[in-house]
Amino acid sequence: MIRRPPRSTLSSSSAASDVYKRQVSTQSTGENPLIRMPKADPEPKSAAGGGINWKRQGIILAISIGIAFYMVGRTPNTGPGKNGAPVETTEALRKEVQKTINMRMYEVVEGQNQRGDPKFLVVKNTENPPIVAAEFIYSPIRRGYTGNYFDDELSHLKARLQEARIVL
């Protein structure tokens, strides 16, 4: 905001007139007398020798490669890998289920849940449509299978698997 000298002081020697004259002179140069900024260099400084800064480019490349490896490592696991159940544990569960239940009535199916954890299903074939009688999901945190039983006829299977310490 420009301050004007008061109308009562038309004398060019008054203090208000001096302030007005200073404001007019700084506006013409574009400077603010209260804020002194250093002058910018007309040309930006380049790397030594005037070429490409290869050290900086190498660091950028290394960081980019690191980010790429990190992102590839985070892809969802769709097959056996970090969430996979140990083969021995799965085989022990399968053998115990096949020994304990009537395999003419039930079928064993393996798969994965939505998080990629291994899943082991016992399906009752005598029903129309077939129903899931039990499911066993491997928990990598607990390092073992947990069982959910949906058929009352499998209570002996539950007791047998817990006794053998195959299912948590």
Short mmCIF file of C-alpha atoms in Angstrom, two decimals, residues 24-126:
data_model
loop_
_atom_site.label_atom_id
_atom_site.label_comp_id
_atom_site.label_asym_id
_atom_site.label_seq_id
_atom_site.Cartn_x
_atom_site.Cartn_y
_atom_site.Cartn_z
CA VAL A 24 8.26 5.99 -5.35
CA SER A 25 11.97 5.30 -5.93
CA THR A 26 11.82 1.71 -4.60
CA GLN A 27 8.71 0.91 -6.67
CA SER A 28 10.45 1.90 -9.85
CA THR A 29 13.34 -0.51 -9.13
CA GLY A 30 11.05 -3.27 -7.87
CA GLU A 31 12.84 -3.62 -4.52
CA ASN A 32 11.29 -3.70 -1.08
CA PRO A 33 13.53 -1.69 1.27
CA LEU A 34 12.57 -3.90 4.23
CA ILE A 35 13.46 -7.20 2.55
CA ARG A 36 16.92 -7.53 1.03
CA MET A 37 17.24 -10.68 -1.08
CA PRO A 38 20.59 -11.80 -2.46
CA LYS A 39 20.90 -11.49 -6.19
CA ALA A 40 20.55 -14.74 -8.13
CA ASP A 41 23.41 -15.91 -10.32
CA PRO A 42 22.62 -15.31 -13.98
CA GLU A 43 23.76 -18.90 -14.86
CA PRO A 44 23.25 -21.97 -12.68
CA LYS A 45 26.42 -23.75 -11.63
CA SER A 46 27.02 -26.99 -13.50
CA ALA A 47 29.05 -30.04 -12.54
CA ALA A 48 32.81 -29.87 -12.63
CA GLY A 49 33.92 -29.85 -16.22
CA GLY A 50 30.57 -28.52 -17.41
CA GLY A 51 29.11 -31.99 -18.18
CA ILE A 52 26.78 -34.48 -16.58
CA ASN A 53 27.18 -35.16 -12.88
CA TRP A 54 27.71 -38.95 -13.16
CA LYS A 55 27.96 -39.47 -9.40
CA ARG A 56 24.50 -37.98 -8.91
CA GLN A 57 23.10 -39.99 -11.83
CA GLY A 58 24.57 -43.19 -10.33
CA ILE A 59 22.93 -42.52 -6.98
CA ILE A 60 19.57 -41.92 -8.66
CA LEU A 61 19.94 -45.19 -10.61
CA ALA A 62 20.83 -47.16 -7.47
CA ILE A 63 17.82 -45.77 -5.61
CA SER A 64 15.53 -46.58 -8.55
CA ILE A 65 16.77 -50.17 -8.71
CA GLY A 66 16.29 -50.54 -4.95
CA ILE A 67 12.71 -49.30 -5.18
CA ALA A 68 12.02 -51.69 -8.08
CA PHE A 69 13.33 -54.70 -6.12
CA TYR A 70 11.27 -53.68 -3.10
CA MET A 71 8.08 -53.41 -5.18
CA VAL A 72 8.69 -56.77 -6.90
CA GLY A 73 9.19 -58.38 -3.50
CA ARG A 74 5.81 -57.05 -2.35
CA THR A 75 3.76 -58.71 -5.11
CA PRO A 76 1.01 -61.01 -3.84
CA ASN A 77 2.13 -64.55 -3.27
CA THR A 78 0.01 -66.83 -5.45
CA GLY A 79 2.00 -70.03 -5.08
CA PRO A 80 4.01 -71.80 -2.43
CA GLY A 81 6.49 -69.47 -0.84
CA LYS A 82 6.61 -67.38 2.29
CA ASN A 83 3.01 -68.32 3.28
CA GLY A 84 3.36 -71.95 2.22
CA ALA A 85 2.75 -74.69 4.74
CA PRO A 86 5.60 -77.12 5.36
CA VAL A 87 5.17 -80.24 3.24
CA GLU A 88 5.59 -82.53 6.28
CA THR A 89 2.76 -80.81 8.15
CA THR A 90 0.40 -80.98 5.18
CA GLU A 91 1.22 -84.65 4.51
CA ALA A 92 0.70 -85.55 8.19
CA LEU A 93 -2.69 -83.80 8.15
CA ARG A 94 -3.72 -85.53 4.91
CA LYS A 95 -2.70 -89.01 6.17
CA GLU A 96 -4.48 -88.55 9.49
CA VAL A 97 -7.67 -87.31 7.81
CA GLN A 98 -7.63 -90.24 5.36
CA LYS A 99 -7.07 -92.75 8.18
CA THR A 100 -9.78 -91.33 10.42
CA ILE A 101 -12.74 -90.64 8.12
CA ASN A 102 -14.62 -92.72 5.55
CA MET A 103 -13.10 -91.59 2.26
CA ARG A 104 -16.14 -92.82 0.34
CA MET A 105 -18.22 -90.08 1.95
CA TYR A 106 -15.59 -87.33 2.00
CA GLU A 107 -13.10 -85.81 -0.40
CA VAL A 108 -9.96 -83.83 0.44
CA VAL A 109 -9.35 -80.60 -1.51
CA GLU A 110 -6.35 -78.28 -1.24
CA GLY A 111 -6.27 -74.58 -2.13
CA GLN A 112 -5.64 -71.09 -0.79
CA ASN A 113 -7.70 -68.44 0.94
CA GLN A 114 -7.86 -64.80 -0.24
CA ARG A 115 -4.63 -63.93 1.63
CA GLY A 116 -2.70 -66.74 -0.01
CA ASP A 117 -2.53 -68.96 3.10
CA PRO A 118 -2.77 -72.69 2.31
CA LYS A 119 -6.22 -74.15 2.90
CA PHE A 120 -7.19 -77.79 3.25
CA LEU A 121 -10.89 -78.72 2.87
CA VAL A 122 -12.81 -81.87 3.67
CA VAL A 123 -15.93 -81.99 1.44
CA LYS A 124 -18.88 -84.28 2.14
CA ASN A 125 -19.82 -85.90 -1.19
CA THR A 126 -22.99 -87.67 -0.06
#
